Amino acid sequence: EAEVAQSPRYKITEKSQAVAFWCDPISGHATLYWYRQILGQGPELLVQFQDESVVDDSQLPKDRFSAERLKGVDSTLKIQPAELGDSAMYLCASSLPGTSSYEQYFGPGTRLTVT
Amino acid sequence: GENVEQHPSTLSVQEGDSAVIKCTYSDSASNYFPWYKQELGKRPQLIIDIRSNVGEKKDQRIAVTLNKTAKHFSLHITETQPEDSAVYFCAAGDSNYQLIWGAGTKLIIKP
């Protein structure tokens, strides 16, 4: 069964450093989402892509976060510089286009710890 | 914008009993309501969903009900088992195919 891939699974970085996360959605899934999940809370949408275009990045802290999906397939989320409050699980999800687009499939996540 | 409230935040039930988790949403245009189960340290997994043109949906021990007039929906788990212990999230889907998530319910199954 196809799954969303993410790497790395764990990342420890010092504050003020740069960090990047990678996501490869399920083949054929045009919509890709990046979420941040703080322990004990629900996922918070950071950015939504449709193919290579950003649909919504209103919740992305653009002074330090950036996201791209250049060829409309895999995607990278970057934080520079990292802050202590960025410690969280970063989840990527993908969905099919069309009437099934609501069903989001999640990757295993990247747990980020900023020290 | 849309807001989803979820109750209770923690639910402890005896193994074999039923568990009910409730959510309310604010945007009447929302038309998709999934429930996700997340075990500690793992990804959220879709367990059941319902669309706004349906009032109830069942899948073995799990059922979801939707009351569009009252703008609330509920997850029902019958004959609970130890493996049902997890955090459960409800969400509401808007016209941009975005999900607005509830805060989660930690379900504890007591042996």
Short mmCIF file of C-alpha atoms in Angstrom, two decimals:
data_model
loop_
_atom_site.label_atom_id
_atom_site.label_comp_id
_atom_site.label_asym_id
_atom_site.label_seq_id
_atom_site.Cartn_x
_atom_site.Cartn_y
_atom_site.Cartn_z
CA GLU A 1 0.00 0.00 0.00
CA ALA A 2 1.38 3.40 -1.01
CA GLU A 3 2.28 5.77 1.79
CA VAL A 4 3.44 9.33 2.23
CA ALA A 5 7.17 9.42 2.91
CA GLN A 6 8.89 11.96 5.14
CA SER A 7 12.47 12.50 6.21
CA PRO A 8 14.16 12.84 8.53
CA ARG A 9 12.03 11.17 11.18
CA TYR A 10 13.80 13.02 13.98
CA LYS A 11 15.81 16.20 13.99
CA ILE A 12 17.59 17.97 16.83
CA THR A 13 18.94 21.40 16.07
CA GLU A 14 20.17 24.41 17.96
CA LYS A 15 18.22 27.63 17.88
CA SER A 16 19.19 30.02 15.09
CA GLN A 17 20.18 27.11 12.85
CA ALA A 18 18.45 26.19 9.60
CA VAL A 19 16.47 22.99 9.25
CA ALA A 20 14.67 21.36 6.32
CA PHE A 21 12.08 18.62 6.05
CA TRP A 22 11.18 16.58 2.98
CA CYS A 23 7.91 14.98 1.94
CA ASP A 24 7.04 12.66 -0.93
CA PRO A 25 3.27 12.26 -1.32
CA ILE A 26 1.43 9.24 -2.60
CA SER A 27 1.81 8.99 -6.36
CA GLY A 28 -0.96 10.86 -8.15
CA HIS A 29 -1.94 12.95 -5.16
CA ALA A 30 -2.09 16.52 -6.42
CA THR A 31 -2.81 18.18 -3.08
CA LEU A 32 -0.11 18.33 -0.43
CA TYR A 33 -0.38 19.74 3.08
CA TRP A 34 2.19 20.63 5.74
CA TYR A 35 0.97 20.64 9.32
CA ARG A 36 2.60 21.43 12.64
CA GLN A 37 1.42 19.47 15.66
CA ILE A 38 2.41 20.56 19.13
CA LEU A 39 2.22 17.80 21.74
CA GLY A 40 -1.30 17.51 23.11
CA GLN A 41 -2.90 19.54 20.33
CA GLY A 42 -4.48 18.94 16.95
CA PRO A 43 -2.59 19.46 13.69
CA GLU A 44 -2.33 23.07 12.53
CA LEU A 45 -2.20 23.69 8.79
CA LEU A 46 0.88 25.60 7.67
CA VAL A 47 0.61 25.42 3.89
CA GLN A 48 -1.47 23.73 1.19
CA PHE A 49 -0.28 23.02 -2.35
CA GLN A 50 -2.27 22.09 -5.42
CA ASP A 51 0.32 20.64 -7.79
CA GLU A 52 3.17 23.20 -7.65
CA SER A 53 1.00 26.15 -6.63
CA VAL A 54 0.40 27.40 -3.12
CA VAL A 55 -3.32 27.36 -2.33
CA ASP A 56 -3.05 28.69 1.20
CA ASP A 57 -0.06 29.73 3.30
CA SER A 58 -1.86 32.19 5.54
CA GLN A 59 -0.74 30.34 8.70
CA LEU A 60 2.89 29.98 7.62
CA PRO A 61 5.23 32.28 9.60
CA LYS A 62 6.86 33.65 6.49
CA ASP A 63 9.64 35.50 8.29
CA ARG A 64 11.26 32.17 9.07
CA PHE A 65 9.35 29.40 7.28
CA SER A 66 9.32 28.62 3.58
CA ALA A 67 7.82 25.79 1.56
CA GLU A 68 8.17 24.72 -2.01
CA ARG A 69 6.93 22.03 -4.35
CA LEU A 70 8.80 22.93 -7.50
CA LYS A 71 7.75 20.06 -9.77
CA GLY A 72 4.40 19.40 -8.17
CA VAL A 73 5.55 16.13 -6.61
CA ASP A 74 7.77 16.16 -3.52
CA SER A 75 7.99 19.14 -1.20
CA THR A 76 10.42 20.77 1.22
CA LEU A 77 9.61 22.81 4.31
CA LYS A 78 12.39 24.98 5.69
CA ILE A 79 12.83 26.90 8.93
CA GLN A 80 15.54 29.52 9.21
CA PRO A 81 16.39 30.45 11.88
CA ALA A 82 14.84 27.84 14.17
CA GLU A 83 13.44 29.01 17.50
CA LEU A 84 12.73 27.07 20.68
CA GLY A 85 8.99 27.38 20.06
CA ASP A 86 9.34 25.51 16.77
CA SER A 87 9.79 22.23 18.60
CA ALA A 88 6.90 20.09 17.36
CA MET A 89 5.91 17.27 15.02
CA TYR A 90 5.80 18.34 11.39
CA LEU A 91 3.35 16.26 9.41
CA CYS A 92 2.89 16.05 5.67
CA ALA A 93 -0.36 14.81 4.14
CA SER A 94 -1.59 14.31 0.60
CA SER A 95 -4.91 13.80 -1.11
CA LEU A 96 -6.33 13.03 -4.54
CA PRO A 97 -7.90 15.71 -6.71
CA GLY A 98 -11.62 15.67 -7.24
CA THR A 99 -14.41 14.61 -4.96
CA SER A 100 -12.08 12.45 -2.84
CA SER A 101 -9.85 15.37 -2.00
CA TYR A 102 -11.03 15.57 1.57
CA GLU A 103 -9.39 12.24 2.49
CA GLN A 104 -5.93 13.14 3.68
CA TYR A 105 -3.22 10.53 4.13
CA PHE A 106 -0.46 11.38 6.55
CA GLY A 107 3.22 10.63 6.55
CA PRO A 108 5.03 9.45 9.72
CA GLY A 109 6.09 13.00 10.56
CA THR A 110 9.35 14.66 11.52
CA ARG A 111 9.81 15.34 15.20
CA LEU A 112 11.82 18.52 15.61
CA THR A 113 13.55 19.46 18.84
CA VAL A 114 15.16 22.88 19.04
CA THR A 115 17.68 23.32 21.86
CA GLY B 1 -13.53 31.23 10.01
CA GLU B 2 -14.44 27.69 10.94
CA ASN B 3 -14.03 26.57 14.54
CA VAL B 4 -14.34 23.00 15.79
CA GLU B 5 -14.84 22.21 19.46
CA GLN B 6 -14.34 18.71 20.77
CA HIS B 7 -15.43 17.15 24.08
CA PRO B 8 -14.38 15.62 26.32
CA SER B 9 -10.63 16.19 26.35
CA THR B 10 -10.14 12.90 28.22
CA LEU B 11 -12.47 9.92 28.34
CA SER B 12 -11.91 6.84 30.46
CA VAL B 13 -14.17 3.82 29.93
CA GLN B 14 -14.20 0.22 31.07
CA GLU B 15 -13.19 -2.33 28.49
CA GLY B 16 -16.30 -3.57 26.72
CA ASP B 17 -18.28 -0.39 27.36
CA SER B 18 -19.13 2.23 24.74
CA ALA B 19 -17.37 5.54 24.20
CA VAL B 20 -18.86 8.69 22.69
CA ILE B 21 -16.91 11.76 21.59
CA LYS B 22 -18.70 14.89 20.45
CA CYS B 23 -17.75 17.78 18.19
CA THR B 24 -19.44 21.00 17.16
CA TYR B 25 -18.56 23.21 14.21
CA SER B 26 -19.39 26.77 13.37
CA ASP B 27 -19.36 27.03 9.56
CA SER B 28 -22.62 25.76 8.05
CA ALA B 29 -20.82 25.40 4.69
CA SER B 30 -18.64 22.59 6.05
CA ASN B 31 -19.54 19.37 4.28
CA TYR B 32 -17.05 16.69 5.29
CA PHE B 33 -16.43 15.36 8.80
CA PRO B 34 -13.63 12.84 9.36
CA TRP B 35 -12.40 11.20 12.53
CA TYR B 36 -8.73 10.39 12.97
CA LYS B 37 -7.05 8.12 15.50
CA GLN B 38 -3.53 8.93 16.60
CA GLU B 39 -1.47 6.61 18.75
CA LEU B 40 1.43 8.02 20.72
CA GLY B 41 4.25 9.09 18.43
CA LYS B 42 2.46 7.96 15.28
CA ARG B 43 0.67 9.61 12.39
CA PRO B 44 -3.07 10.41 12.45
CA GLN B 45 -5.04 7.69 10.67
CA LEU B 46 -8.50 8.13 9.21
CA ILE B 47 -10.93 5.73 10.86
CA ILE B 48 -14.28 6.92 9.57
CA ASP B 49 -15.78 9.92 7.83
CA ILE B 50 -19.17 11.28 6.89
CA ARG B 51 -20.39 13.76 4.32
CA SER B 52 -23.10 16.31 4.88
CA ASN B 53 -25.71 14.46 2.85
CA VAL B 54 -25.60 11.48 5.23
CA GLY B 55 -26.86 11.33 8.83
CA GLU B 56 -25.10 8.21 10.07
CA LYS B 57 -22.37 5.84 8.98
CA LYS B 58 -21.17 2.60 10.56
CA ASP B 59 -18.08 0.48 10.21
CA GLN B 60 -18.05 -2.52 12.52
CA ARG B 61 -17.68 -1.15 16.08
CA ILE B 62 -17.38 2.46 14.97
CA ALA B 63 -20.17 4.82 13.97
CA VAL B 64 -20.44 8.51 13.26
CA THR B 65 -23.61 10.59 13.42
CA LEU B 66 -24.14 14.06 11.99
CA ASN B 67 -26.78 16.63 12.87
CA LYS B 68 -26.43 19.42 10.33
CA THR B 69 -29.13 21.57 11.89
CA ALA B 70 -27.40 21.61 15.25
CA LYS B 71 -23.94 21.56 13.62
CA HIS B 72 -22.61 18.72 15.66
CA PHE B 73 -21.29 15.24 14.98
CA SER B 74 -20.27 12.37 17.19
CA LEU B 75 -18.06 9.30 17.19
CA HIS B 76 -19.42 6.15 18.81
CA ILE B 77 -17.19 3.18 19.64
CA THR B 78 -18.93 0.08 20.96
CA GLU B 79 -17.42 -2.90 22.78
CA THR B 80 -14.22 -0.99 23.44
CA GLN B 81 -10.94 -2.88 23.44
CA PRO B 82 -7.48 -2.01 24.81
CA GLU B 83 -6.24 -1.23 21.28
CA ASP B 84 -8.83 1.56 21.05
CA SER B 85 -6.73 3.58 23.50
CA ALA B 86 -5.43 6.61 21.58
CA VAL B 87 -6.12 10.27 20.90
CA TYR B 88 -9.08 10.84 18.61
CA PHE B 89 -9.47 13.99 16.51
CA CYS B 90 -12.55 15.25 14.74
CA ALA B 91 -12.31 17.70 11.87
CA ALA B 92 -14.54 19.67 9.54
CA GLY B 93 -13.76 20.10 5.84
CA ASP B 94 -14.37 23.36 4.05
CA SER B 95 -14.81 24.18 0.36
CA ASN B 96 -11.03 24.58 -0.08
CA TYR B 97 -10.49 20.94 0.94
CA GLN B 98 -8.93 22.09 4.19
CA LEU B 99 -9.61 20.41 7.50
CA ILE B 100 -10.20 22.37 10.67
CA TRP B 101 -9.28 20.12 13.57
CA GLY B 102 -10.66 19.69 17.05
CA ALA B 103 -8.30 19.67 20.01
CA GLY B 104 -8.47 15.91 20.48
CA THR B 105 -9.84 13.42 23.00
CA LYS B 106 -7.57 11.07 24.87
CA LEU B 107 -9.46 7.77 25.16
CA ILE B 108 -8.34 5.46 27.93
CA ILE B 109 -9.66 1.89 28.04
CA LYS B 110 -9.49 0.45 31.53
CA PRO B 111 -9.00 -3.33 31.78
#
